[in-house]
CSV table of C-alpha atoms in Angstrom, one decimal:
chain,number,residue,atom,x,y,z
A,242,MET,CA,117.0,91.2,15.1
A,243,LEU,CA,117.0,94.2,12.7
A,244,ASN,CA,113.5,95.2,13.9
A,245,ARG,CA,114.6,95.0,17.5
A,246,ARG,CA,117.6,97.4,16.8
A,247,LEU,CA,115.4,99.8,15.0
A,248,LEU,CA,113.0,99.8,17.9
A,249,GLN,CA,115.8,100.5,20.4
A,250,ALA,CA,117.1,103.4,18.3
A,251,THR,CA,113.7,104.9,18.0
A,252,THR,CA,113.2,104.7,21.8
A,253,SER,CA,116.6,106.3,22.5
A,254,ALA,CA,115.8,109.1,20.2
A,255,ALA,CA,112.5,109.7,22.0
A,256,ARG,CA,114.3,110.1,25.3
A,257,VAL,CA,116.5,113.0,24.1
A,258,PRO,CA,115.7,115.9,26.4
A,259,VAL,CA,114.5,119.1,24.8
A,260,ARG,CA,115.8,122.4,26.2
A,261,ALA,CA,113.7,125.6,26.3
A,262,LEU,CA,114.2,129.1,27.7
A,263,ALA,CA,112.3,129.8,30.9
A,264,THR,CA,110.2,133.0,30.7
A,265,ALA,CA,108.5,134.7,33.7
A,266,ALA,CA,104.7,134.9,33.7
A,267,SER,CA,103.2,138.3,33.5
A,268,PRO,CA,102.0,139.9,36.8
A,269,ALA,CA,98.4,140.0,35.6
A,270,ALA,CA,98.4,136.2,34.8
A,271,ALA,CA,100.0,135.3,38.2
A,272,SER,CA,97.4,137.4,40.1
A,273,SER,CA,94.5,135.9,38.1
A,274,SER,CA,95.8,132.4,38.9
A,275,ALA,CA,96.2,133.1,42.6
A,276,SER,CA,92.7,134.6,42.9
A,277,THR,CA,91.2,131.7,41.1
A,278,SER,CA,92.9,129.2,43.4
A,279,ALA,CA,91.7,131.1,46.5
A,280,ALA,CA,88.2,131.2,45.2
A,281,ARG,CA,88.3,127.4,44.7
A,282,ARG,CA,89.5,126.9,48.3
A,283,ARG,CA,86.7,129.1,49.6
A,284,ASP,CA,84.1,127.2,47.7
A,285,LYS,CA,85.5,124.0,49.0
A,286,LEU,CA,85.4,125.1,52.6
A,287,ASP,CA,82.0,126.8,52.4
A,288,ASP,CA,79.7,124.3,54.2
A,289,GLY,CA,76.9,126.8,54.9
A,290,LEU,CA,77.8,127.3,58.7
A,291,THR,CA,78.2,130.7,60.2
A,292,PHE,CA,79.5,131.9,63.6
A,293,ASP,CA,75.9,132.0,64.9
A,294,ASP,CA,75.6,128.3,64.5
A,295,PHE,CA,78.3,127.9,67.2
A,296,VAL,CA,76.8,130.3,69.7
A,297,SER,CA,73.1,129.6,69.3
A,298,GLY,CA,72.8,127.8,72.6
A,299,GLU,CA,71.6,124.6,71.0
A,300,PRO,CA,72.8,121.5,72.9
A,301,VAL,CA,75.8,119.8,71.4
A,302,GLU,CA,77.1,116.3,71.9
A,303,ARG,CA,79.8,116.3,74.6
A,304,VAL,CA,83.1,114.6,74.0
A,305,VAL,CA,84.4,112.8,77.1
A,306,LEU,CA,88.1,112.0,77.3
A,307,GLY,CA,89.8,109.4,79.5
A,308,ASN,CA,88.6,106.3,81.3
A,309,THR,CA,84.9,106.6,81.9
A,310,SER,CA,84.4,103.1,83.3
A,311,GLN,CA,85.5,104.2,86.8
A,312,PRO,CA,83.7,106.7,89.1
A,313,ARG,CA,85.5,110.0,89.3
A,314,LEU,CA,87.4,110.8,92.5
A,315,PRO,CA,85.3,113.2,94.6
A,316,SER,CA,86.8,116.4,95.9
A,317,PHE,CA,86.6,115.3,99.5
A,318,LEU,CA,89.1,112.5,98.8
A,319,LYS,CA,91.8,114.8,97.4
A,320,HIS,CA,94.7,115.8,99.7
A,321,PRO,CA,97.6,118.2,99.3
A,322,ILE,CA,101.1,116.8,98.6
A,323,ALA,CA,102.9,116.0,101.9
A,324,THR,CA,105.7,118.5,102.8
A,325,GLY,CA,107.0,120.4,105.8
A,326,ALA,CA,109.8,120.2,108.4
A,327,SER,CA,108.1,117.6,110.6
A,328,TYR,CA,107.4,115.4,107.5
A,329,ASN,CA,111.0,115.6,106.5
A,330,ALA,CA,112.3,114.9,110.0
A,331,ILE,CA,110.3,111.7,110.4
A,332,LYS,CA,111.3,110.5,106.9
A,333,LYS,CA,115.0,111.1,107.9
A,334,ASP,CA,114.6,109.2,111.1
A,335,LEU,CA,113.0,106.2,109.3
A,336,ARG,CA,115.6,106.1,106.6
A,337,GLY,CA,118.5,106.4,109.0
A,338,LEU,CA,117.2,103.5,111.1
A,339,GLY,CA,116.3,101.4,108.0
A,340,LEU,CA,112.6,101.2,109.0
A,341,HIS,CA,109.5,100.9,106.7
A,342,THR,CA,106.1,102.4,107.1
A,343,VAL,CA,102.7,101.4,105.9
A,344,CYS,CA,102.0,105.1,105.2
A,345,GLU,CA,104.4,104.9,102.3
A,346,GLU,CA,104.1,101.3,101.2
A,347,ALA,CA,100.2,101.4,101.1
A,348,LYS,CA,100.2,104.9,99.6
A,349,CYS,CA,98.0,106.3,102.5
A,350,PRO,CA,96.3,109.6,101.6
A,351,ASN,CA,96.7,110.8,105.2
A,352,ILE,CA,100.5,110.7,105.3
A,353,GLY,CA,100.8,114.5,105.1
A,354,GLU,CA,98.5,115.0,108.1
A,355,CYS,CA,100.1,112.3,110.2
A,356,TRP,CA,103.7,113.0,109.5
A,357,GLY,CA,103.3,116.8,109.3
A,358,GLY,CA,101.9,117.4,112.8
A,359,ALA,CA,103.6,119.3,115.6
A,360,LYS,CA,106.1,117.8,118.0
A,361,GLY,CA,104.4,115.1,120.1
A,362,GLU,CA,101.6,114.8,117.5
A,363,ALA,CA,103.4,113.8,114.3
A,364,THR,CA,103.5,110.1,113.9
A,365,ALA,CA,104.1,107.3,111.4
A,366,THR,CA,102.8,103.8,111.4
A,367,ILE,CA,105.9,101.6,111.3
A,368,MET,CA,105.6,98.4,109.3
A,369,LEU,CA,107.5,95.5,110.9
A,370,MET,CA,109.3,92.5,109.3
A,371,GLY,CA,110.3,94.3,106.1
A,372,ASP,CA,108.4,95.6,103.1
A,373,GLN,CA,107.6,92.4,101.3
A,374,CYS,CA,104.4,90.4,102.2
A,375,THR,CA,103.7,86.7,101.5
A,376,ARG,CA,100.1,87.5,100.8
A,377,GLY,CA,98.6,89.2,97.7
A,378,CYS,CA,95.4,91.0,98.6
A,379,ARG,CA,93.8,92.7,95.6
A,380,PHE,CA,93.4,96.1,97.4
A,381,CYS,CA,96.9,96.4,98.9
A,382,SER,CA,99.9,98.0,97.2
A,383,VAL,CA,102.6,96.4,99.5
A,384,LYS,CA,105.1,94.4,97.6
A,385,THR,CA,104.6,90.6,97.6
A,386,ALA,CA,107.1,87.7,97.6
A,387,ARG,CA,107.0,84.0,98.3
A,388,ALA,CA,110.3,84.1,100.2
A,389,PRO,CA,111.0,87.6,101.6
A,390,PRO,CA,114.5,88.5,103.1
A,391,PRO,CA,115.3,87.3,106.6
A,392,LEU,CA,114.1,89.4,109.5
A,393,ASP,CA,116.3,92.3,110.7
A,394,ILE,CA,117.3,91.4,114.2
A,395,HIS,CA,117.9,95.1,115.0
A,396,GLU,CA,114.4,96.2,113.9
A,397,PRO,CA,112.8,96.0,117.4
A,398,GLU,CA,115.5,98.1,119.0
A,399,ASN,CA,115.5,100.6,116.1
A,400,THR,CA,111.7,100.9,116.1
A,401,ALA,CA,111.8,101.6,119.9
A,402,GLU,CA,114.5,104.2,119.3
A,403,ALA,CA,112.6,106.1,116.6
A,404,ILE,CA,109.3,106.1,118.6
A,405,SER,CA,111.1,107.4,121.7
A,406,ARG,CA,112.4,110.4,119.7
A,407,TRP,CA,108.9,111.4,118.6
A,408,GLY,CA,107.6,111.8,122.2
A,409,LEU,CA,104.2,110.4,121.5
A,410,GLY,CA,101.6,109.1,123.9
A,411,TYR,CA,100.1,106.6,121.4
A,412,ILE,CA,101.8,104.7,118.6
A,413,VAL,CA,100.5,102.2,116.0
A,414,LEU,CA,102.6,99.3,114.6
A,415,THR,CA,101.6,97.1,111.7
A,416,SER,CA,103.4,94.4,109.8
A,417,VAL,CA,103.4,92.4,106.6
A,418,ASP,CA,102.3,88.7,106.6
A,419,ARG,CA,105.2,86.3,106.9
A,420,ASP,CA,103.7,82.8,106.2
A,421,ASP,CA,107.3,81.7,105.6
A,422,LEU,CA,108.2,82.0,109.3
A,423,ALA,CA,107.5,79.2,111.8
A,424,ASP,CA,105.5,81.5,114.1
A,425,GLY,CA,104.4,84.0,111.5
A,426,GLY,CA,106.7,86.7,113.1
A,427,ALA,CA,104.8,86.7,116.4
A,428,ALA,CA,108.0,86.7,118.5
A,429,HIS,CA,109.5,89.5,116.5
A,430,ILE,CA,106.4,91.7,117.0
A,431,ALA,CA,106.2,90.9,120.7
A,432,SER,CA,109.9,91.7,121.1
A,433,THR,CA,109.3,95.1,119.4
A,434,ILE,CA,106.4,95.9,121.8
A,435,SER,CA,108.4,95.0,124.8
A,436,LYS,CA,111.4,97.1,123.8
A,437,ILE,CA,109.1,100.1,123.2
A,438,LYS,CA,107.6,99.7,126.7
A,439,GLN,CA,111.1,99.5,128.2
A,440,LYS,CA,112.1,102.8,126.6
A,441,ALA,CA,108.8,104.6,127.2
A,442,PRO,CA,106.7,102.8,129.8
A,443,SER,CA,103.8,105.3,129.6
A,444,ILE,CA,103.3,105.0,125.8
A,445,LEU,CA,100.3,103.1,124.6
A,446,VAL,CA,100.9,100.7,121.7
A,447,GLU,CA,98.5,99.4,119.1
A,448,ALA,CA,99.5,96.6,116.8
A,449,LEU,CA,97.7,95.8,113.5
A,450,THR,CA,98.6,92.1,113.2
A,451,PRO,CA,98.5,89.4,110.5
A,452,ASP,CA,96.1,86.4,111.1
A,453,PHE,CA,99.0,84.0,111.9
A,454,ALA,CA,97.1,81.4,109.9
A,455,GLY,CA,98.3,77.8,110.7
A,456,LYS,CA,100.7,79.0,113.4
A,457,GLY,CA,98.5,78.2,116.4
A,458,GLU,CA,96.9,80.2,119.1
A,459,ALA,CA,100.3,80.5,120.9
A,460,ALA,CA,101.4,83.0,118.2
A,461,ILE,CA,98.4,85.2,118.7
A,462,ALA,CA,98.7,85.0,122.5
A,463,ALA,CA,102.4,85.9,122.4
A,464,VAL,CA,101.5,89.3,120.8
A,465,ALA,CA,98.4,89.9,122.9
A,466,THR,CA,100.3,89.4,126.2
A,467,SER,CA,103.5,91.3,125.3
A,468,GLY,CA,102.4,94.5,126.9
A,469,LEU,CA,100.2,95.5,124.0
A,470,ASP,CA,97.3,97.9,124.7
A,471,VAL,CA,95.2,97.6,121.5
A,472,PHE,CA,95.2,94.4,119.4
A,473,ALA,CA,94.0,95.2,115.8
A,474,HIS,CA,93.2,92.8,113.0
A,475,ASN,CA,91.1,93.8,110.0
A,476,VAL,CA,88.3,91.8,108.5
A,477,GLU,CA,88.6,94.3,105.6
A,478,THR,CA,85.2,93.7,104.0
A,479,VAL,CA,82.0,91.6,104.4
A,480,GLU,CA,82.2,87.8,104.2
A,481,ARG,CA,80.8,87.5,100.6
A,482,CYS,CA,83.4,89.9,99.2
A,483,THR,CA,86.3,88.4,101.1
A,484,PRO,CA,87.5,85.9,98.4
A,485,PHE,CA,87.6,88.7,95.8
A,486,VAL,CA,89.2,91.3,98.0
A,487,ARG,CA,91.7,89.5,100.3
A,488,ASP,CA,94.3,86.8,99.6
A,489,ARG,CA,92.8,83.3,99.2
A,490,ARG,CA,94.5,82.2,102.5
A,491,ALA,CA,92.5,84.8,104.5
A,492,GLY,CA,89.0,84.3,105.7
A,493,PHE,CA,86.3,86.4,107.5
A,494,GLU,CA,85.6,83.8,110.2
A,495,GLN,CA,89.3,83.2,110.5
A,496,SER,CA,89.9,86.8,111.3
A,497,LEU,CA,87.1,86.8,113.9
A,498,ASP,CA,88.9,83.8,115.6
A,499,VAL,CA,92.1,85.9,115.8
A,500,LEU,CA,90.3,88.7,117.6
A,501,ARG,CA,88.5,86.3,120.0
A,502,THR,CA,91.8,84.5,120.8
A,503,ALA,CA,93.6,87.7,121.5
A,504,LYS,CA,91.0,89.0,123.9
A,505,ARG,CA,90.8,85.6,125.7
A,506,ALA,CA,94.6,85.3,126.0
A,507,ALA,CA,94.9,88.7,127.5
A,508,ARG,CA,92.1,88.1,129.9
A,509,GLU,CA,93.6,84.8,131.1
A,510,ALA,CA,96.9,86.6,131.6
A,511,GLY,CA,95.2,89.3,133.7
A,512,LYS,CA,95.9,92.0,131.2
A,513,GLU,CA,93.5,94.6,129.8
A,514,LEU,CA,93.4,94.6,126.0
A,515,LEU,CA,91.1,96.4,123.5
A,516,THR,CA,90.5,94.7,120.2
A,517,LYS,CA,89.9,96.6,117.0
A,518,SER,CA,89.0,95.9,113.4
A,519,SER,CA,88.4,97.8,110.1
A,520,ILE,CA,86.0,97.6,107.2
A,521,MET,CA,86.5,99.2,103.7
A,522,LEU,CA,83.5,100.6,101.9
A,523,GLY,CA,83.1,100.8,98.1
A,524,VAL,CA,84.2,97.2,97.2
A,525,GLY,CA,80.7,95.9,96.4
A,526,GLU,CA,79.2,95.3,99.8
A,527,GLN,CA,75.5,95.4,100.6
A,528,GLU,CA,73.8,97.1,103.6
A,529,ASP,CA,72.5,93.8,105.1
A,530,GLU,CA,76.0,92.3,104.8
A,531,LEU,CA,77.5,95.2,106.7
A,532,VAL,CA,75.0,94.9,109.5
A,533,ASP,CA,75.8,91.2,109.7
A,534,ALA,CA,79.6,91.9,109.8
A,535,LEU,CA,79.2,94.4,112.6
A,536,ARG,CA,77.0,92.0,114.6
A,537,ARG,CA,79.6,89.2,114.3
A,538,LEU,CA,82.3,91.6,115.4
A,539,ARG,CA,80.4,92.5,118.5
A,540,GLU,CA,79.8,88.8,119.2
A,541,ALA,CA,83.6,88.4,119.0
A,542,ASP,CA,83.9,91.1,121.8
A,543,VAL,CA,85.6,93.6,119.4
A,544,ASP,CA,85.7,97.0,121.1
A,545,VAL,CA,86.6,99.4,118.2
A,546,VAL,CA,85.6,99.5,114.6
A,547,THR,CA,86.6,101.9,111.8
A,548,PHE,CA,85.1,102.5,108.3
A,549,GLY,CA,87.0,104.0,105.4
A,550,GLN,CA,86.7,104.4,101.6
A,551,TYR,CA,88.6,101.9,99.4
A,552,MET,CA,90.9,103.8,97.1
A,553,ARG,CA,92.6,102.0,94.2
A,554,PRO,CA,96.3,102.4,94.7
A,555,THR,CA,97.3,101.5,91.1
A,556,LYS,CA,95.7,100.3,87.9
A,557,LYS,CA,96.9,96.8,88.7
A,558,HIS,CA,94.6,96.6,91.8
A,559,MET,CA,90.8,95.9,91.9
A,560,LYS,CA,88.5,98.7,90.8
A,561,VAL,CA,86.5,100.9,93.0
A,562,ASP,CA,82.8,99.8,93.0
A,563,ARG,CA,81.6,103.2,94.2
A,564,TYR,CA,82.7,106.3,96.2
A,565,VAL,CA,80.7,106.5,99.4
A,566,GLN,CA,79.4,109.9,100.5
A,567,PRO,CA,80.3,111.4,103.9
A,568,GLU,CA,76.6,111.2,104.9
A,569,GLU,CA,76.6,107.4,104.6
A,570,PHE,CA,79.8,107.1,106.7
A,571,ALA,CA,78.1,109.2,109.4
A,572,ARG,CA,75.1,106.8,109.3
A,573,TRP,CA,77.3,103.7,109.7
A,574,LYS,CA,78.9,105.4,112.7
A,575,GLU,CA,75.5,105.7,114.3
A,576,VAL,CA,74.6,102.1,113.5
A,577,ALA,CA,77.8,100.8,115.0
A,578,GLU,CA,77.6,102.9,118.1
A,579,GLY,CA,74.0,101.7,118.6
A,580,MET,CA,75.3,98.1,118.5
A,581,GLY,CA,77.6,98.8,121.5
A,582,PHE,CA,81.1,99.4,120.1
A,583,LEU,CA,83.2,101.4,122.5
A,584,TYR,CA,84.5,103.7,119.7
A,585,VAL,CA,83.7,104.1,116.0
A,586,ALA,CA,85.7,106.1,113.5
A,587,SER,CA,83.9,106.5,110.2
A,588,GLY,CA,84.8,108.7,107.2
A,589,PRO,CA,86.1,108.6,103.6
A,590,LEU,CA,89.8,109.0,104.7
A,591,VAL,CA,89.7,107.0,107.9
A,592,ARG,CA,92.2,104.2,107.9
A,593,SER,CA,92.7,101.4,110.5
A,594,SER,CA,95.9,103.0,111.7
A,595,TYR,CA,94.6,106.6,111.3
A,596,LYS,CA,95.2,108.8,114.3
A,597,ALA,CA,91.7,110.2,114.4
A,598,GLY,CA,90.6,107.8,117.1
A,599,GLU,CA,93.9,107.5,119.0
A,600,PHE,CA,93.2,110.3,121.4
A,601,PHE,CA,89.9,108.9,122.4
A,602,ILE,CA,91.3,105.4,122.8
A,603,GLU,CA,94.2,106.8,124.8
A,604,ASN,CA,91.9,108.6,127.2
A,605,VAL,CA,89.7,105.5,127.6
A,606,LEU,CA,92.6,103.3,128.5
A,607,LYS,CA,94.2,105.8,130.9
A,608,LYS,CA,90.8,106.3,132.6
A,609,ARG,CA,90.2,102.6,132.9
A,610,ARG,CA,93.7,102.0,134.4
A,611,ALA,CA,93.3,104.9,136.8
A,612,ASP,CA,90.0,103.5,138.0
A,613,ALA,CA,91.5,100.0,138.3
A,614,ALA,CA,94.4,101.4,140.3
A,615,GLN,CA,92.0,103.3,142.6
A,616,ARG,CA,89.9,100.2,143.1
A,617,ALA,CA,93.1,98.3,144.0
A,618,LEU,CA,94.1,100.9,146.5
A,619,GLY,CA,90.7,100.8,148.0
A,620,GLN,CA,90.8,97.1,148.3
A,621,VAL,CA,94.3,97.2,150.0
A,622,ALA,CA,93.1,99.8,152.4
A,623,ALA,CA,90.0,97.8,153.2
A,624,GLU,CA,92.1,94.7,153.9
A,625,GLY,CA,94.4,96.8,156.1
A,626,ASP,CA,91.4,98.0,158.1
A,627,VAL,CA,90.2,94.5,158.6
A,628,ALA,CA,93.6,93.3,159.7
A,629,ASP,CA,93.9,96.2,162.2
A,630,ALA,CA,90.4,95.4,163.6
A,631,SER,CA,91.4,91.8,164.0
A,632,ALA,CA,94.6,92.7,165.8
A,633,SER,CA,92.7,95.0,168.2
A,634,ALA,CA,90.2,92.3,168.9
A,635,VAL,CA,93.0,89.9,169.8
A,636,GLY,CA,94.7,92.4,172.0
A,637,ASN,CA,91.6,93.1,174.0
């Protein structure tokens, strides 16, 4: 115990602070210390390199920042931000009537060009049956839901009203898939087309439709015979890539059946109807597969085909396999035209509802109908001449 107390006393004494007066270092000593410290830093940083080592022209390893696993977006796919009076006017009309467009939902790069045109040229592709789709295709940015909200019963009337304000000669409608509905929404689409024709009988209407899988041929026929001018349904890609690109409920042959059924139903109803489909490039397709897809589309009596570049809408969607050059698009246009398609639109920014081909299709339909009317008049006149001749013979 005594030894422990002596040890504690010794330790306490050792901890007593010692005070001393602070004195300033002489200027000479401070300067010498500073120069010595600077010299040490120079020696430490001196690695033997000079300025000439950085401008000698020798190749250096390049540092690449960002995601290098994806091909870079080419300049010909870049578009300016959409603005302008016409763009704002169309947007106001759509919001006021509670309508949706595929232009916005699918993040279309052509929205500025289509919405920003002059009066009578500016247009938007209205998306019917809401903005939630029951399918989940890997390329599409439209929202998905197992049970979307009920249909808006005022949508057909509101759509017809918006289109009549724009004063167009050709309009494109599209829609989400509604597998939750008994007829897949066919009656709703047909009603919209009928109301548009009532408000503007001279307008030509194209509808990009779902496949109505499991709903029967009657659903397809209801749309095809509603007064529609162009029935569009997209195969989207070649058959091999279909399971990886489209929803599992879609199929290449299934889409061909939709196009065949629409053409047959219109013909049986005595109506003239063009059919149309679209193919995306840059998702992993091969040349021989594209040729086969085009051949099968022609065998299904499809009149119009379009080619466009797949562009990844968000990082959640499938990656771009490659960016196709404009020269290759031009080549596929020649191939398709050589196979007998009535019209082919092919280019990096072409979309199935893109207005690039609308003026051509509009002129084709109007010319065909004018020719048909002329033939009908000629037939009536010929029948009248025969009747007059028979009456004269009886009188004599």
